[in-house]
PDB file of C-alpha atoms in Angstrom:
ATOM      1  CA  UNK A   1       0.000   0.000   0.000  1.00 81.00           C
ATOM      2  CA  UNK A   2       2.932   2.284   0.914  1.00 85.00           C
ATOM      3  CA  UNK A   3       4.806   1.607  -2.379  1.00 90.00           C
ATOM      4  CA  UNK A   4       1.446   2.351  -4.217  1.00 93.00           C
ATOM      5  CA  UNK A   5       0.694   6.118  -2.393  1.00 93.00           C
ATOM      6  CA  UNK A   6       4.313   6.561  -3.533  1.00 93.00           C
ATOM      7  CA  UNK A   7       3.186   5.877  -7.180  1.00 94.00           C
ATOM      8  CA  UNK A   8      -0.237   8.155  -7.337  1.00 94.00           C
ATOM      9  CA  UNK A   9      -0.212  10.781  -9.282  1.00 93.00           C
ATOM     10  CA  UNK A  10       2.282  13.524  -7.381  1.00 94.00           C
ATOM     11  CA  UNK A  11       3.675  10.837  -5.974  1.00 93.00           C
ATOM     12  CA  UNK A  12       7.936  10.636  -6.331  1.00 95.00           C
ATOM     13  CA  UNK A  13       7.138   7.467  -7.932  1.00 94.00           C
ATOM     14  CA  UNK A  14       4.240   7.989 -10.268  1.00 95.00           C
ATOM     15  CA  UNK A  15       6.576   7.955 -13.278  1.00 96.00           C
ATOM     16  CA  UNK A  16       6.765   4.453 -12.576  1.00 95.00           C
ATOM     17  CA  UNK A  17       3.287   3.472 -11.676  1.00 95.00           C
ATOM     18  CA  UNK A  18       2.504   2.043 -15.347  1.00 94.00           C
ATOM     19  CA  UNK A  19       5.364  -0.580 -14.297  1.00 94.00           C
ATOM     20  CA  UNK A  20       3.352  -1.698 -11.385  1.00 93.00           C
ATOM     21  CA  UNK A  21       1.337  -5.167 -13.576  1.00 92.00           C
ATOM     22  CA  UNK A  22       0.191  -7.030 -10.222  1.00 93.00           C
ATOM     23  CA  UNK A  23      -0.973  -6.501  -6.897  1.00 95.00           C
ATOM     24  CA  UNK A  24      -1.502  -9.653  -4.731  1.00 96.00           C
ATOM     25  CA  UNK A  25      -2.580  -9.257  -1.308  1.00 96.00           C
ATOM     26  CA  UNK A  26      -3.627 -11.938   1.179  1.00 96.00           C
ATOM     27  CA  UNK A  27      -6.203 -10.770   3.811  1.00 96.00           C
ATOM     28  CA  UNK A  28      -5.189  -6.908   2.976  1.00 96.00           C
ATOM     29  CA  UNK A  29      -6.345  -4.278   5.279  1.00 94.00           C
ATOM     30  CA  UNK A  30      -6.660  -2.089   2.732  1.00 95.00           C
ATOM     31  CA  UNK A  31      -9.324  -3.949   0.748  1.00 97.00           C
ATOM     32  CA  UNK A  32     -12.069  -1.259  -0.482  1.00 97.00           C
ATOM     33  CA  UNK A  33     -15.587  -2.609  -0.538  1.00 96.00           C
ATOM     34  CA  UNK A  34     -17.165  -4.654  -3.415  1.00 94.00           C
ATOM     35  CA  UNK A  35     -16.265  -7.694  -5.506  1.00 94.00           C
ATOM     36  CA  UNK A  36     -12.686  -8.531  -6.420  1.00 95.00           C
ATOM     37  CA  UNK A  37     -10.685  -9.453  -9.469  1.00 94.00           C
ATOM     38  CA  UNK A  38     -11.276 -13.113  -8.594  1.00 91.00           C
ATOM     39  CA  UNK A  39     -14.503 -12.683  -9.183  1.00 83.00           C
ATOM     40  CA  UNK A  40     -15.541 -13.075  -5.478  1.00 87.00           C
ATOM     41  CA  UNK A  41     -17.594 -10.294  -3.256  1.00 93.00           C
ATOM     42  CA  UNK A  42     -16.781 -10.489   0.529  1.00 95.00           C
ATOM     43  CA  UNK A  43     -18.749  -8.731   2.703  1.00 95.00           C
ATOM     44  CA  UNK A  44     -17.189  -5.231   4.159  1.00 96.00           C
ATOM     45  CA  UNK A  45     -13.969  -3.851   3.523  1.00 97.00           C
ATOM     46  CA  UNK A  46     -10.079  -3.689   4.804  1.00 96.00           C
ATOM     47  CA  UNK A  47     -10.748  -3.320   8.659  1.00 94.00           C
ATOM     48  CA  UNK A  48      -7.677   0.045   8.399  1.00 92.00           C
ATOM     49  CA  UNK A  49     -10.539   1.953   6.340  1.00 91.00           C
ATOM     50  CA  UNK A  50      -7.281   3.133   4.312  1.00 92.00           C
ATOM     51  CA  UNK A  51      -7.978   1.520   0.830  1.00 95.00           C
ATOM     52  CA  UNK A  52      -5.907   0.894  -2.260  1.00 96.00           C
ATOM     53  CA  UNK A  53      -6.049   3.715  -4.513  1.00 96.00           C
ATOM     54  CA  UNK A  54      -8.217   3.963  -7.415  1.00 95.00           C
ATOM     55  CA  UNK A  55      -5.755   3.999 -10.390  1.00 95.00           C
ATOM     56  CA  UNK A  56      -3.977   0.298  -8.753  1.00 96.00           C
ATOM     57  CA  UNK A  57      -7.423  -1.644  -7.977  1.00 96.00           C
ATOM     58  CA  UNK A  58      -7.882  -2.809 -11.758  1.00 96.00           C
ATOM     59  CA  UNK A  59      -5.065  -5.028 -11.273  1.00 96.00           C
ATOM     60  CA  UNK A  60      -5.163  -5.622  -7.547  1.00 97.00           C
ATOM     61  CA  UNK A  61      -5.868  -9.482  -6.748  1.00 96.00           C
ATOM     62  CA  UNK A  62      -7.432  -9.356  -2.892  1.00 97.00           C
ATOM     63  CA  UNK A  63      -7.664 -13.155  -1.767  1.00 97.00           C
ATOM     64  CA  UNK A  64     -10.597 -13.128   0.754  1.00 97.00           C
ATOM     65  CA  UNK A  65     -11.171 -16.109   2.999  1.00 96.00           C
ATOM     66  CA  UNK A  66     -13.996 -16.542   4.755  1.00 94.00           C
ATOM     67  CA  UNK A  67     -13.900 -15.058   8.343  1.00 93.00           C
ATOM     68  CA  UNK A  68     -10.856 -13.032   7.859  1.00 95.00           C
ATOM     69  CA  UNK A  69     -11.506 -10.006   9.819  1.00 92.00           C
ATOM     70  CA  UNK A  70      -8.588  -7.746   7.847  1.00 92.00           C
ATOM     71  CA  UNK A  71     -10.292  -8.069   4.733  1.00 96.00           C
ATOM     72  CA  UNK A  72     -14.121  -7.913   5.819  1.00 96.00           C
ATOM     73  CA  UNK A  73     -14.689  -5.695   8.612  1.00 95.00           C
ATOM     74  CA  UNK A  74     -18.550  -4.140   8.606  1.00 94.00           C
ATOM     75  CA  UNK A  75     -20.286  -1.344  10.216  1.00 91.00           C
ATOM     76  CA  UNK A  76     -21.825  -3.483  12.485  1.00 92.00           C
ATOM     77  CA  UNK A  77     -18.617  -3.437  14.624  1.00 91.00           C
ATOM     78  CA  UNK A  78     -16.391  -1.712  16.326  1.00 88.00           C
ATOM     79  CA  UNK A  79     -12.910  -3.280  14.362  1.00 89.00           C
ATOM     80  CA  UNK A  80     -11.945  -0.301  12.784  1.00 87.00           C
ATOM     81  CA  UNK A  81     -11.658   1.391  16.211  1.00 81.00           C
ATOM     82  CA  UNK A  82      -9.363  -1.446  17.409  1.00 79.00           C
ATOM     83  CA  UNK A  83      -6.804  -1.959  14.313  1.00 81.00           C
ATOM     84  CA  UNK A  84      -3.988  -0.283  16.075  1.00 69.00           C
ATOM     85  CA  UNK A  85      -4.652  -2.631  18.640  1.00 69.00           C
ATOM     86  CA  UNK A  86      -4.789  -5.897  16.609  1.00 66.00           C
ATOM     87  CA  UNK A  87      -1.712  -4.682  13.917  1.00 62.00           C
ATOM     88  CA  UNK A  88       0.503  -4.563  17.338  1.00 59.00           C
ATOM     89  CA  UNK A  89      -0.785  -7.758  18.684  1.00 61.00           C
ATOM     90  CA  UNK A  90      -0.130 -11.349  17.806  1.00 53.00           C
ATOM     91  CA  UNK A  91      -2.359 -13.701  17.325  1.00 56.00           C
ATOM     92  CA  UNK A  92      -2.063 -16.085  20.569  1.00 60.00           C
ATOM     93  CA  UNK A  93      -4.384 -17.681  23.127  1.00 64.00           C
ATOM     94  CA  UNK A  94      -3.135 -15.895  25.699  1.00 70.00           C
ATOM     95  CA  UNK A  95      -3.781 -11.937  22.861  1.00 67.00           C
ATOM     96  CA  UNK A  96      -7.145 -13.813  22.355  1.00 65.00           C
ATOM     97  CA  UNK A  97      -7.878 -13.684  25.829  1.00 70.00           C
ATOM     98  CA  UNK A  98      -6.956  -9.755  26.410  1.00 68.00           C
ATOM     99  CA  UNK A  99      -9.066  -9.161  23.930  1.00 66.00           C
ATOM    100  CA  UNK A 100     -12.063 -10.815  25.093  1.00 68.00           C
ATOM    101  CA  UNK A 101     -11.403  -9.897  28.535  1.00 68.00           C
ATOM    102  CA  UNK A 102     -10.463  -6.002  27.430  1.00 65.00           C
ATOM    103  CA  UNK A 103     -13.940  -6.138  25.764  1.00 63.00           C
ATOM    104  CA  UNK A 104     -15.633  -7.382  28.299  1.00 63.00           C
ATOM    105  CA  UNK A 105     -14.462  -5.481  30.591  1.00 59.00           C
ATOM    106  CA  UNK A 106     -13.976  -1.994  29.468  1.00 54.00           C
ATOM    107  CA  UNK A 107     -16.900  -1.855  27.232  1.00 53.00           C
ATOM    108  CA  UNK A 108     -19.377  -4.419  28.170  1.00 52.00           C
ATOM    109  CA  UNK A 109     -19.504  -4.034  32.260  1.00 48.00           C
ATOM    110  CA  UNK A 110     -16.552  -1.796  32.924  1.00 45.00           C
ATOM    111  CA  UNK A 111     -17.811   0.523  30.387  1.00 46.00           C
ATOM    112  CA  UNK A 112     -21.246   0.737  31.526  1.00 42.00           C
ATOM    113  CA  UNK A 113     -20.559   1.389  35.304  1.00 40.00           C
ATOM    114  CA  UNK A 114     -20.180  -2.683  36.136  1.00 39.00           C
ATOM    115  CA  UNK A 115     -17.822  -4.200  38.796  1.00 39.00           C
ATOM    116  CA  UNK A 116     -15.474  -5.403  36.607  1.00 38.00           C
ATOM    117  CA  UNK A 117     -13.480  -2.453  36.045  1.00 40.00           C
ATOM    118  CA  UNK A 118     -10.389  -2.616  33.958  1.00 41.00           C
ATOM    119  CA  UNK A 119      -7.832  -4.804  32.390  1.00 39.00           C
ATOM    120  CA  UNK A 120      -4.666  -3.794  33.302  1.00 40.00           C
ATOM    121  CA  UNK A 121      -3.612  -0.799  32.269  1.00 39.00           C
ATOM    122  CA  UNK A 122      -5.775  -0.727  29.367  1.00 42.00           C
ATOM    123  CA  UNK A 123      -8.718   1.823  29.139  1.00 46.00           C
ATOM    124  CA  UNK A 124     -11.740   2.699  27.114  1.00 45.00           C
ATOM    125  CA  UNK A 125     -11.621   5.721  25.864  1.00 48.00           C
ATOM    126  CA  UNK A 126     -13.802   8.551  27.253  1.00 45.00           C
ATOM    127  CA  UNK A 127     -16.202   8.752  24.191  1.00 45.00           C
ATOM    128  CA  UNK A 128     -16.836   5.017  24.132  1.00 46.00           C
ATOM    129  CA  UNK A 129     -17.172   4.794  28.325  1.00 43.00           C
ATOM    130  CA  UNK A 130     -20.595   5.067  29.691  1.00 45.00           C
ATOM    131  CA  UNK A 131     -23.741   3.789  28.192  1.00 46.00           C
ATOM    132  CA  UNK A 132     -24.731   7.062  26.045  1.00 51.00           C
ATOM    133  CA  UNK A 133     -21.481   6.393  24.568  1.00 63.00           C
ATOM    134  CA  UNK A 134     -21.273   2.628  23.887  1.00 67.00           C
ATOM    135  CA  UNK A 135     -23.149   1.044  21.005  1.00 80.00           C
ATOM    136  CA  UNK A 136     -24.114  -1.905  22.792  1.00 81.00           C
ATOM    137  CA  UNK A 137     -24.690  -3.703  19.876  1.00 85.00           C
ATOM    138  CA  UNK A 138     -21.559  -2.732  17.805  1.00 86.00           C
ATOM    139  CA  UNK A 139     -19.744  -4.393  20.834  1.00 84.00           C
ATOM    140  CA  UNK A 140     -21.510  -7.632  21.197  1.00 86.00           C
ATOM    141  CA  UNK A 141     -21.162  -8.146  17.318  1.00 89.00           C
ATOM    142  CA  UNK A 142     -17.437  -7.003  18.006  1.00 87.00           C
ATOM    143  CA  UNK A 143     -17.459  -9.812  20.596  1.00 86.00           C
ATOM    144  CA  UNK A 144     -18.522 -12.223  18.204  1.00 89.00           C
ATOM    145  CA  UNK A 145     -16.836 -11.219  15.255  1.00 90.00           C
ATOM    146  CA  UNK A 146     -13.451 -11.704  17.474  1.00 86.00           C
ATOM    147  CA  UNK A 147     -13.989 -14.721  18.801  1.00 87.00           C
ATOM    148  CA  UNK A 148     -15.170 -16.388  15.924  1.00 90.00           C
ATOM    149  CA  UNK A 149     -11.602 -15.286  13.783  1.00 89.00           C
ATOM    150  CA  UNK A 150      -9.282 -15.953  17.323  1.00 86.00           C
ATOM    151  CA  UNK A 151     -10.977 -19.875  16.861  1.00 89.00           C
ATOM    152  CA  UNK A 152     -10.587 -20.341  13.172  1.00 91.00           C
ATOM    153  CA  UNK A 153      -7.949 -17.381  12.525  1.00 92.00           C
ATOM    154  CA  UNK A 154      -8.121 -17.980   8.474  1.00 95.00           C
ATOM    155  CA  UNK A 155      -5.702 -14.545   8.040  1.00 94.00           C
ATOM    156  CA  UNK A 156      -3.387 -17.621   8.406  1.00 94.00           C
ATOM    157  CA  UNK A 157      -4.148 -19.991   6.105  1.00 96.00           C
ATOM    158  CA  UNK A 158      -3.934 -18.321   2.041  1.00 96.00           C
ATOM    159  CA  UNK A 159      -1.462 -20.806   2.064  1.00 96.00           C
ATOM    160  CA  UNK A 160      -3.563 -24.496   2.688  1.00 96.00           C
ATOM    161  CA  UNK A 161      -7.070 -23.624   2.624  1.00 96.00           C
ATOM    162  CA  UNK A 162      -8.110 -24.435  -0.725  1.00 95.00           C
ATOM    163  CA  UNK A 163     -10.781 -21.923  -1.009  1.00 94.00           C
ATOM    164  CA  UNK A 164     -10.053 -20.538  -4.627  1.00 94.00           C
ATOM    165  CA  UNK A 165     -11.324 -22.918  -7.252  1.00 92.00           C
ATOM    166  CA  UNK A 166      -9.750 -25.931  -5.653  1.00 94.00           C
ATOM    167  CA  UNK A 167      -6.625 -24.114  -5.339  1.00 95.00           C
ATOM    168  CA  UNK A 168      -5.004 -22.249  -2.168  1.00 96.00           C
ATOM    169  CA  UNK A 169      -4.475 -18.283  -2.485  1.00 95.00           C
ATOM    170  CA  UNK A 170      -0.715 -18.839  -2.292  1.00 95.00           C
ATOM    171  CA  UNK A 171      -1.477 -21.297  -5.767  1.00 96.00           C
ATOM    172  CA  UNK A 172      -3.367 -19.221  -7.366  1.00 95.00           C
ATOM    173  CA  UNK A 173      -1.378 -16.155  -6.860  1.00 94.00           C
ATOM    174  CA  UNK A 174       1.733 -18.005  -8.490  1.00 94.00           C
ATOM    175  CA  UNK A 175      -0.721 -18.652 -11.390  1.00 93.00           C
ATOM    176  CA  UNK A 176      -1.330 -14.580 -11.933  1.00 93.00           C
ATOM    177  CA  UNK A 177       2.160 -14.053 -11.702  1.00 92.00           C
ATOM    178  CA  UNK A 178       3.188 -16.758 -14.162  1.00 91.00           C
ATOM    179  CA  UNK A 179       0.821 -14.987 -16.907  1.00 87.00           C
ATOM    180  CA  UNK A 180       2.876 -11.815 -17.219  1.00 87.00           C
ATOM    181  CA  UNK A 181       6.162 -13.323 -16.905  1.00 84.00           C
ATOM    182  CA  UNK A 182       5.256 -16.414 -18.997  1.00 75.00           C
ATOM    183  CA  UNK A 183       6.290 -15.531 -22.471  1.00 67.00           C
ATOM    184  CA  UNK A 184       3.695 -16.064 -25.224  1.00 62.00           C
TER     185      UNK A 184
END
């Protein structure tokens, strides 16, 4: 994505953004909304709400799974809010369970003048504490959302889930490749 801001127009690279054939990305967080070169149409958008730009996205090839939060976030949740969180993080039982328990606590009970209080040293910040400022159900659906990519985490497996025409992402993506540097 950085490389491609560098090649817009204005850009100190945009004399070379003609030389730019393929983008593959695998779970991007940059994904705009709507179907994809493959031919696929996953719901939401790239949970960093920063999308590829225009001029790139007729030859950018998103691979989507199923239940990859990067790629799909929706306005039903609250995932945009916490990508800083989750780009620092890795993905581990033990993150899984901050997570839950920072959501749980902060926003859920914490956050709406419950016992539980806080997790550590992490806070909820002053426009989402409080029940006039908490979308209660953008954080259950947040909850959900969460939990159901910490069980199955697919942003991990483009490489063996065959989910693209019988073929894994990584597969496929050699296949694009091979048909500009194939000669004729």
């Amino acid at each position: 994505m950085r490389l491609m801001m560098l090649m817009t127009d204005g850009g100190p690279l945009a004399h070379r953004a003609d030389d730019l054939q393929r983008v593959i990305t695998f779970g991007s967080p940059c994904r705009p909304p709507g179907r994809t070169l493959l031919g696929n149409n996953p719901q939401g958008a790239g949970i960093s709400g920063d999308y590829t730009p225009q001029q790139f996205r007729d030859r950018t090839f998103d691979f989507v799974l199923d239940g990859d939060t990067y790629p799909t976030t929706t306005d039903d949740t609250l995932l945009e809010q916490f990508y800083d969180l989750l780009v620092l993080a890795e993905l581990s039982v033990p993150f899984a369970v901050a997570v839950l328990q920072f959501l749980q606590s902060n926003i859920l009970f914490g956050g709406l003048g419950g016992p539980l209080g806080n997790v550590g040293r992490l806070t909820v910040p002053t426009t989402l504490s409080g029940f006039g400022g908490v979308d209660f159900g953008k954080a259950v659906r947040t909850m959900q959302v969460v939990s159901e990519f910490l069980i199955r985490n697919p942003h991990v497996h483009y490489h063996d889930w065959p989910d693209f025409d019988g073929h894994t992402a990584v597969e496929r993506a050699k296949q694009l490749l091979r048909d500009i540097t194939s000669p004729e």
